[in-house]
Coordinates of C-alpha atoms in Angstrom, one line a residue:
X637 CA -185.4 -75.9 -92.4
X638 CA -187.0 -76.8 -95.8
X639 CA -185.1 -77.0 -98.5
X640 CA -186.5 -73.6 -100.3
X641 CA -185.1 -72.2 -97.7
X642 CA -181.5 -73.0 -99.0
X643 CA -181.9 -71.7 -102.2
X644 CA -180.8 -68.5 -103.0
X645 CA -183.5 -66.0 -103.8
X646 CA -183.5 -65.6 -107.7
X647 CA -183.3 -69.5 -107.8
X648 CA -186.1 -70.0 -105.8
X649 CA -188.1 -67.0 -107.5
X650 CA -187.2 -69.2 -111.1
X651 CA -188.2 -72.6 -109.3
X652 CA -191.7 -71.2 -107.6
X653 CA -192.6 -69.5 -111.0
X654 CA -191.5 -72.7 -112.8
X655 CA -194.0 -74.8 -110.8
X656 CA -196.7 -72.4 -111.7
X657 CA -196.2 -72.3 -115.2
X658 CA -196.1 -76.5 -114.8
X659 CA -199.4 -76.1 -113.3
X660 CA -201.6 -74.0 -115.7
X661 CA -199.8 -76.7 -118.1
X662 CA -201.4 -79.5 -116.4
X663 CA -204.4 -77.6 -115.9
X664 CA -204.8 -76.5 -119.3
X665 CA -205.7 -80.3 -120.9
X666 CA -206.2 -79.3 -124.3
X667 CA -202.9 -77.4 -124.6
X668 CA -201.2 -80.6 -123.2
X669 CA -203.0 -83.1 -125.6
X670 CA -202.9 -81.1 -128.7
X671 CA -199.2 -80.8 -128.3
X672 CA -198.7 -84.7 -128.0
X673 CA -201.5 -85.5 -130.1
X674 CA -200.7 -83.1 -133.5
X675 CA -197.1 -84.3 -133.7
X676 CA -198.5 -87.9 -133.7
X677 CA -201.2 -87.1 -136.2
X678 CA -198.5 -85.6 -138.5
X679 CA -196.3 -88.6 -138.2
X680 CA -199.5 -90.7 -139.3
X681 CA -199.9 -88.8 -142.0
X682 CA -196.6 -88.6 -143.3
X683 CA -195.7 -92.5 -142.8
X684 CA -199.0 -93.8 -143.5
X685 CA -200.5 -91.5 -146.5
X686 CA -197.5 -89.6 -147.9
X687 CA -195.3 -92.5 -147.5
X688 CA -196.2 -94.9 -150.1
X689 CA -195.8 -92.3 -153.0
X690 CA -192.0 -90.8 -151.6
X691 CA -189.2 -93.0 -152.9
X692 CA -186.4 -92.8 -150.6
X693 CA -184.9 -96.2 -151.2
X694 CA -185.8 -97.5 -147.8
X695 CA -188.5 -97.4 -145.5
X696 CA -189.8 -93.3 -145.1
X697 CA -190.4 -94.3 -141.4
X698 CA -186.7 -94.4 -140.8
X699 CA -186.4 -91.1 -142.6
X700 CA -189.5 -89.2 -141.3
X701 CA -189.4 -89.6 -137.3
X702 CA -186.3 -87.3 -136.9
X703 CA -188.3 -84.4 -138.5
X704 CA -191.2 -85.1 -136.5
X705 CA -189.6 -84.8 -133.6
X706 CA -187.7 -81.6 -134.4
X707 CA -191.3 -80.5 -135.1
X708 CA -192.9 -81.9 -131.9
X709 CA -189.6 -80.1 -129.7
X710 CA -190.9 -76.9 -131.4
X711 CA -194.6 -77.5 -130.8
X712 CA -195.3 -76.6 -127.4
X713 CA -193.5 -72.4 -128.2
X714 CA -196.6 -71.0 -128.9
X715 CA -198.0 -71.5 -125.6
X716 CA -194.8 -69.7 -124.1
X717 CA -195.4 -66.7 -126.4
X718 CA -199.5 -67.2 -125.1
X719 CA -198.2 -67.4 -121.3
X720 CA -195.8 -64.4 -121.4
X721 CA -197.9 -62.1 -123.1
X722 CA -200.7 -63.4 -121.2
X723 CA -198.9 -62.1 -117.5
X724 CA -197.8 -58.9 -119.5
X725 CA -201.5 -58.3 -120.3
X726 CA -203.4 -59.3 -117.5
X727 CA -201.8 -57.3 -114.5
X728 CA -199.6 -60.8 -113.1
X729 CA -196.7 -58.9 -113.4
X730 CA -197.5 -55.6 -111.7
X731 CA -198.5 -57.7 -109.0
X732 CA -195.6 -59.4 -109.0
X733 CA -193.4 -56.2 -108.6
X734 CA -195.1 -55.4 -105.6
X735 CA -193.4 -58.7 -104.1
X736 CA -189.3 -59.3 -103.9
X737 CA -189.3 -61.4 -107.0
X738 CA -186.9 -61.0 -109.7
X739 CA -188.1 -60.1 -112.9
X740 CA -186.1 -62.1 -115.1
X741 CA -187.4 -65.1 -113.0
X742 CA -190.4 -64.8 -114.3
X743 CA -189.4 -65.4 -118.4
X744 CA -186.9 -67.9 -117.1
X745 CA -190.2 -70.1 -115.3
X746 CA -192.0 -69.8 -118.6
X747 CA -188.6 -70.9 -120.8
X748 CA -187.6 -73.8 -118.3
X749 CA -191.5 -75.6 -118.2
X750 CA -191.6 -75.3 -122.1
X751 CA -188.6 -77.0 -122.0
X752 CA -190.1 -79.6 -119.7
X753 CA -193.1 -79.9 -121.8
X754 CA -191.5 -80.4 -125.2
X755 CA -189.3 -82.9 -123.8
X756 CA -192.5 -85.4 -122.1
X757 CA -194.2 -84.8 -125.5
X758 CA -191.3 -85.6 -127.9
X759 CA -190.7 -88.6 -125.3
X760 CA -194.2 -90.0 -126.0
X761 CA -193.8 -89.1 -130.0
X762 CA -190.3 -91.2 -130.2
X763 CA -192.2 -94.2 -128.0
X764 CA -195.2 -94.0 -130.3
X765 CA -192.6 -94.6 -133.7
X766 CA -191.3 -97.1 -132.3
X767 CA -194.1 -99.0 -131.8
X768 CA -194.9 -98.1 -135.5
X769 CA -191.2 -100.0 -136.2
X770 CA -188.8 -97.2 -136.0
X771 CA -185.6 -99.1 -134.9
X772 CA -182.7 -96.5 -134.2
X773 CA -179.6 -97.8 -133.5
X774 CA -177.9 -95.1 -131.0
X775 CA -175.9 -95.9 -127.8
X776 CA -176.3 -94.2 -125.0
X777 CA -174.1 -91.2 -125.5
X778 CA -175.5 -90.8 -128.9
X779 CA -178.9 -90.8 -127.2
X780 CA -177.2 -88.1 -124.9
X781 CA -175.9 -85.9 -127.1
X782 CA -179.8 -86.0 -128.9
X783 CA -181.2 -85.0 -126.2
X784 CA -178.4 -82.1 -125.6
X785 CA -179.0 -81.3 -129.3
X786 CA -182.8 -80.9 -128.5
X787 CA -183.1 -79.0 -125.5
X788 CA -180.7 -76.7 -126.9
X789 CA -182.7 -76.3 -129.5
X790 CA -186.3 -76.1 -127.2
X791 CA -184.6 -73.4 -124.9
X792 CA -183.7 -71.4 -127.9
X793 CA -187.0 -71.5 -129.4
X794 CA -188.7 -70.7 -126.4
X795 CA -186.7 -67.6 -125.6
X796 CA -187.6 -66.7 -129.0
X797 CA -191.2 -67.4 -128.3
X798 CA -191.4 -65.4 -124.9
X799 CA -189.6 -62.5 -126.8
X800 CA -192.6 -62.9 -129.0
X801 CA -194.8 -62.5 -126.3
X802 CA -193.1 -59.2 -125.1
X803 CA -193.4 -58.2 -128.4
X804 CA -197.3 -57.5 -129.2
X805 CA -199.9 -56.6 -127.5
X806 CA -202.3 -59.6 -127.5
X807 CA -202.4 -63.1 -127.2
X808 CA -203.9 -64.0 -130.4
X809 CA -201.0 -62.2 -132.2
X810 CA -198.4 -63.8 -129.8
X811 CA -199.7 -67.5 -130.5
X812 CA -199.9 -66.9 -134.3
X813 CA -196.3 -65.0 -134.9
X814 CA -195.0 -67.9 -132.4
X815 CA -196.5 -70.5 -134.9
X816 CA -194.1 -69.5 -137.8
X817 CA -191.5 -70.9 -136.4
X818 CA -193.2 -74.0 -136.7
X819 CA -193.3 -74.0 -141.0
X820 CA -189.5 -74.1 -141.2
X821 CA -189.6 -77.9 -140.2
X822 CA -191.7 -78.7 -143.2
X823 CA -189.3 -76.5 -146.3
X824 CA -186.1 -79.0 -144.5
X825 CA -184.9 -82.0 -144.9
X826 CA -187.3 -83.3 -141.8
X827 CA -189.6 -84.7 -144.7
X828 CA -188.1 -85.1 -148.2
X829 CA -184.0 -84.6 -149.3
X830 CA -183.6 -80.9 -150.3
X831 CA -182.4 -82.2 -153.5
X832 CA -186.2 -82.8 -154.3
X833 CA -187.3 -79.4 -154.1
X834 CA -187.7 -76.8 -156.8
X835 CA -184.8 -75.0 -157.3
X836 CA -186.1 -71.6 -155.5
X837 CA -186.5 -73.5 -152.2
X838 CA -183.6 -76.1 -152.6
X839 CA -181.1 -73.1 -151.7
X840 CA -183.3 -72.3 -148.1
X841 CA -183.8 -76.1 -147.5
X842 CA -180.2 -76.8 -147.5
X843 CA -179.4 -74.1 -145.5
X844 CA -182.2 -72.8 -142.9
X845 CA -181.0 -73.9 -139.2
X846 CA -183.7 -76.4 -139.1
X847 CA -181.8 -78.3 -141.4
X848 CA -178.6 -79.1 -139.3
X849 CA -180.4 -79.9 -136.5
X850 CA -182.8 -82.3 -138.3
X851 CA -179.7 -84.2 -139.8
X852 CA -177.4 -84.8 -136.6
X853 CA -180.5 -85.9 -134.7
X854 CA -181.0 -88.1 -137.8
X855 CA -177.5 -89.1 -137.9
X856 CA -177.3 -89.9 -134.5
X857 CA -180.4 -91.8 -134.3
X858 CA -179.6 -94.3 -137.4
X859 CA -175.8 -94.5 -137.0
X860 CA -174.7 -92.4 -139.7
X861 CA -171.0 -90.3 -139.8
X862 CA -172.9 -86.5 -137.8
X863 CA -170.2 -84.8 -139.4
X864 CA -170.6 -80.6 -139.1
X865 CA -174.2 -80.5 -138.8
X866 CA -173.9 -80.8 -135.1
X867 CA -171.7 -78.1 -134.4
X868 CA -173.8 -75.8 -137.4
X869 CA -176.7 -76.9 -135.4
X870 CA -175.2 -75.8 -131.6
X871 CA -173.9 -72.4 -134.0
X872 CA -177.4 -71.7 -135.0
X873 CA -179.6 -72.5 -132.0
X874 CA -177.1 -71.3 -129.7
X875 CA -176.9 -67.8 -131.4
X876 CA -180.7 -67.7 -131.1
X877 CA -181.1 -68.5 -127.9
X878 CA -178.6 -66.1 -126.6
X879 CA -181.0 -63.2 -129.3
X880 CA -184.1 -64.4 -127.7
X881 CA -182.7 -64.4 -123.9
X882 CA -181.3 -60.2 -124.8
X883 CA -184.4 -59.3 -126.8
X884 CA -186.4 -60.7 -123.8
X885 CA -184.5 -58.8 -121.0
X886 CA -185.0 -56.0 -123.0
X887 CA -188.5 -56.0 -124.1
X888 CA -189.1 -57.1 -120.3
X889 CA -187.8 -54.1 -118.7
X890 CA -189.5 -51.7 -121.2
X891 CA -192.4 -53.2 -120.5
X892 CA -192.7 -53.8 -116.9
X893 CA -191.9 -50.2 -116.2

């Protein structure tokens, strides 16, 4: 007996529709390169042209790479929205209600493999700093609770991104209203101290829920006291998660009527 054959069904439906959406991801080359390859550009770009001109009284390497890869764990959402909207559009999912396949396994395949995804490509984003001389000084569990931190994080966004998809009615609109999620990075402290900012956008900096997150992983990372931006971080990407899971299921069902 194989071992599919164990599994209960709506486990199974998740893991079979999981290993498709893994496939058209290793299929789809230029999805898979462009969401390694942009992150890394952006990191060059940052260090190695911005770098020189922002004062932060140490080297901007050490203060740029947890932004980056808080940006690079949001990259790869837009292909969910793109995927989910893409099966909505296309007839996939009317063929899969002719088959005994629960529905909600289908958004929970395209959720789990964009978590996948994010994590190989913010794998190969952190190896590529530090060959560029990013030294971070975490132990294990710090390393741990990063990666906890970050997949929390990748599943919320991508629930968000597949309620996207649910959401309109084509794929152009579900890659672009997926991709402004990816600005809030950039008005954080993932690249320069709030403090920096004009006063209009200090206010947002400081408190947007890409901030939080940007400074635990940060504070993790170098060493430095987390203190509550870990828990505002969970607070935050939790919450949206469990809005994009709900908004989802409901959008699914009205849909796939």
């Amino acid at each position: 007996m194989s071992a599919y054959s164990k599994t209960p069904g709506p486990l199974l439906d998740v893991a079979v529709l999981l290993g498709r959406s893994l496939r058209h991801s290793a299929r789809s080359v230029d999805a898979t390169i462009s969401a390694i390859v942009l992150p890394l550009l952006i990191l060059c770009v940052f260090v190695f042209v911005f770098g020189g001109a922002i004062d932060r009284g140490g080297e901007y390497l050490t203060y740029v790479v947890p932004g980056v890869i808080v940006l690079c764990a949001a990259f790869g959402t837009a292909s969910t929205a793109v995927a989910v909207n893409q099966d909505m559009t296309t007839g996939v999912i009317d063929r899969l209600r002719s088959l005994p396949v629960v529905g909600s396994a289908v958004l929970a395949g395209h959720v789990v493999a964009s978590v996948v995804r994010n994590v190989v490509s913010t794998a190969v984003v952190v190896a590529v700093a530090v060959a560029l001389g990013f030294r971070p000084v975490a132990s294990l569990s710090d390393w741990v609770a990063v990666l906890g931190l970050l997949v929390l994080f990748m599943a919320g966004v991508s629930a968000l991104s597949a309620a996207f998809g649910l959401l309109v009615s084509s794929v152009e609109a579900a890659g672009g209203l997926s991709f402004v999620l990816l600005f809030l990075p950039y008005v954080s402290s993932g690249f320069v101290p709030p403090e920096t900012m004009p006063a209009v956008l200090r206010g947002f900096a400081a408190h947007q829920p890409m901030t939080p997150l940007i400074e635990s992983v940060r504070a993790l990372l170098l060493g430095t006291p987390v203190g509550s931006s870990a828990w505002l971080a969970v607070a935050w990407w939790g919450g949206f998660g469990a809005l994009g899971v709900v908004a989802a299921g409901l959008l699914f069902r009205r849909r796939a009527r």
